[in-house]
Amino acid sequence: MSLIDKLDHNRLPCHIAVIMDGNGRWAKARGLSRGEGHREGVGAIRKVVEAASKASVQYLTLYAFSTENWSRPSEEVDGLMDLMVYAITRETADLKKNGVRIAYIGDMERLPENVCAALQECIRETAGGERLTLVLALSYSSKWEIAEATRKITSDVTKGIIQEKDINEDTISRYLTTRDLPDPDLLIRTGGEQRISNFLLWQCAYAEFYFTDTFWPDFGEEELYEAILNYQGRERRFGKISEQI
Ligand code: IPE
Ligand code: IPE
Ligand code: MG
């Protein structure tokens, strides 16, 4: 029996964000190259996107490459960029067929031109998808995003587009790259580390965190449902007390 049958469909997380970690260690344990770990990781993405869609999750955000990841050895960075182009191009038709809309968060200016082009083509092609929004966080970091938002807010105050007195939490949310997305309900990190690595710091203010030792290439459909089941066993109080919920 699949764990999907155990999910409470009235209490599904609307938005799941995932820190896909452990590709390198997965490969190392098998005597393979880190690149092979990343290639295997793409297979896990396919499985998890399908599973999320099957479980009627509406938004899935995947942390694929952080601002800090630019500091990795150049062969690994180049290999990852080539893999992105290959995977995005290959998957576009299926994503479209399955009603998956692709969205992007991150610093596109740092991405190589072929990655930008593949991404933009995929975003255009899948724009009509209504089943699941799949957000790719690529060359993304939360501190970068918050600094960008601060610069834009300051500039708009100077231009008189917004008033300083009107700046509140909603204003900040509207200037982040995630402006069109609800905040994540559930944040999953694979690979055993229990840290957030500069991912969605503002947006995860009230997310439920789920850490698993499973390396990303081994994470699949049932592992996703297990994480959702764990989430459904929690009480989200948002500062209130149990009796108020
Ligand atoms: C996550 O796996 C993928 C990216 C960060 C691009 P890692 O490459 O970080 O794998 P580990 O942590 O070295 O095992
Ligand atoms: C976080 O993984 C970034 C992504 C999964 C894209 P890392 O493996 O880069 O994180 P740290 O540096 O170990 O915290
Ligand atoms: Mg890692």
Coordinates of C-alpha atoms in Angstrom, one line a residue, residues 89-182:
T89 CA 15.0 21.0 -22.2
R90 CA 14.2 17.3 -22.0
E91 CA 11.4 17.7 -19.4
T92 CA 9.6 20.7 -20.9
A93 CA 7.1 18.7 -23.0
D94 CA 6.2 16.3 -20.2
L95 CA 5.8 19.1 -17.7
K96 CA 3.4 20.9 -20.1
K97 CA 1.5 17.7 -20.7
N98 CA 1.1 17.1 -17.0
G99 CA -0.1 20.6 -16.2
V100 CA 3.1 21.6 -14.4
R101 CA 3.9 25.3 -14.6
I102 CA 7.6 26.3 -14.1
A103 CA 8.6 29.4 -12.2
Y104 CA 12.0 30.7 -11.2
I105 CA 13.6 32.5 -8.2
G106 CA 17.2 33.6 -8.0
D107 CA 19.7 35.9 -9.6
M108 CA 19.3 35.1 -13.3
E109 CA 22.0 37.6 -14.2
R110 CA 24.6 35.1 -12.9
L111 CA 23.3 32.2 -14.9
P112 CA 25.1 31.2 -18.2
E113 CA 23.1 32.3 -21.3
N114 CA 22.1 28.8 -22.3
V115 CA 20.6 28.1 -18.9
C116 CA 18.6 31.4 -19.0
A117 CA 17.4 30.6 -22.5
A118 CA 16.3 27.0 -21.6
L119 CA 14.6 28.3 -18.4
Q120 CA 12.8 31.1 -20.2
E121 CA 11.6 28.8 -22.9
C122 CA 10.3 26.3 -20.3
I123 CA 8.6 29.0 -18.4
R124 CA 6.9 30.2 -21.6
E125 CA 5.9 26.7 -22.7
T126 CA 4.5 25.7 -19.4
A127 CA 2.7 28.9 -18.5
G128 CA -0.7 27.4 -18.9
G129 CA -0.1 24.6 -16.3
E130 CA -2.7 24.6 -13.6
R131 CA -2.0 21.4 -11.6
L132 CA 1.3 22.2 -9.9
T133 CA 3.6 25.2 -9.8
L134 CA 7.2 24.0 -9.7
V135 CA 9.6 26.8 -8.6
L136 CA 13.2 26.3 -9.4
A137 CA 15.6 28.2 -7.0
L138 CA 18.8 28.5 -9.0
S139 CA 21.6 30.9 -8.1
Y140 CA 19.3 31.8 -5.2
S141 CA 20.0 32.8 -1.7
S142 CA 17.7 34.4 0.8
K143 CA 20.2 37.1 1.9
W144 CA 20.8 38.1 -1.7
E145 CA 17.0 38.3 -2.2
I146 CA 16.4 40.4 0.9
A147 CA 19.2 42.8 -0.1
E148 CA 17.7 43.2 -3.6
A149 CA 14.3 43.9 -2.1
T150 CA 15.7 46.5 0.2
R151 CA 17.4 48.3 -2.7
K152 CA 14.2 48.3 -4.7
I153 CA 12.1 49.5 -1.8
T154 CA 14.6 52.3 -1.1
S155 CA 14.6 53.3 -4.8
D156 CA 10.8 53.3 -5.0
V157 CA 10.6 55.5 -1.8
T158 CA 13.0 57.9 -3.5
K159 CA 10.9 58.0 -6.6
G160 CA 7.7 58.6 -4.5
I161 CA 6.2 55.3 -5.7
I162 CA 5.7 54.2 -2.1
Q163 CA 5.8 56.1 1.1
E164 CA 8.2 55.2 3.9
K165 CA 5.3 55.2 6.4
D166 CA 3.5 52.5 4.4
I167 CA 6.3 49.9 4.5
N168 CA 5.1 46.8 6.4
E169 CA 5.6 43.1 6.2
D170 CA 3.4 42.8 3.1
T171 CA 5.5 45.4 1.4
I172 CA 8.6 43.4 2.0
S173 CA 6.9 40.2 0.8
R174 CA 5.8 41.9 -2.4
Y175 CA 9.4 43.0 -3.2
L176 CA 10.8 39.4 -2.8
T177 CA 11.2 37.1 -5.8
T178 CA 8.6 34.9 -4.2
R179 CA 5.9 37.6 -4.4
D180 CA 3.5 35.4 -6.3
L181 CA 3.9 32.4 -4.0
P182 CA 2.3 31.5 -0.7

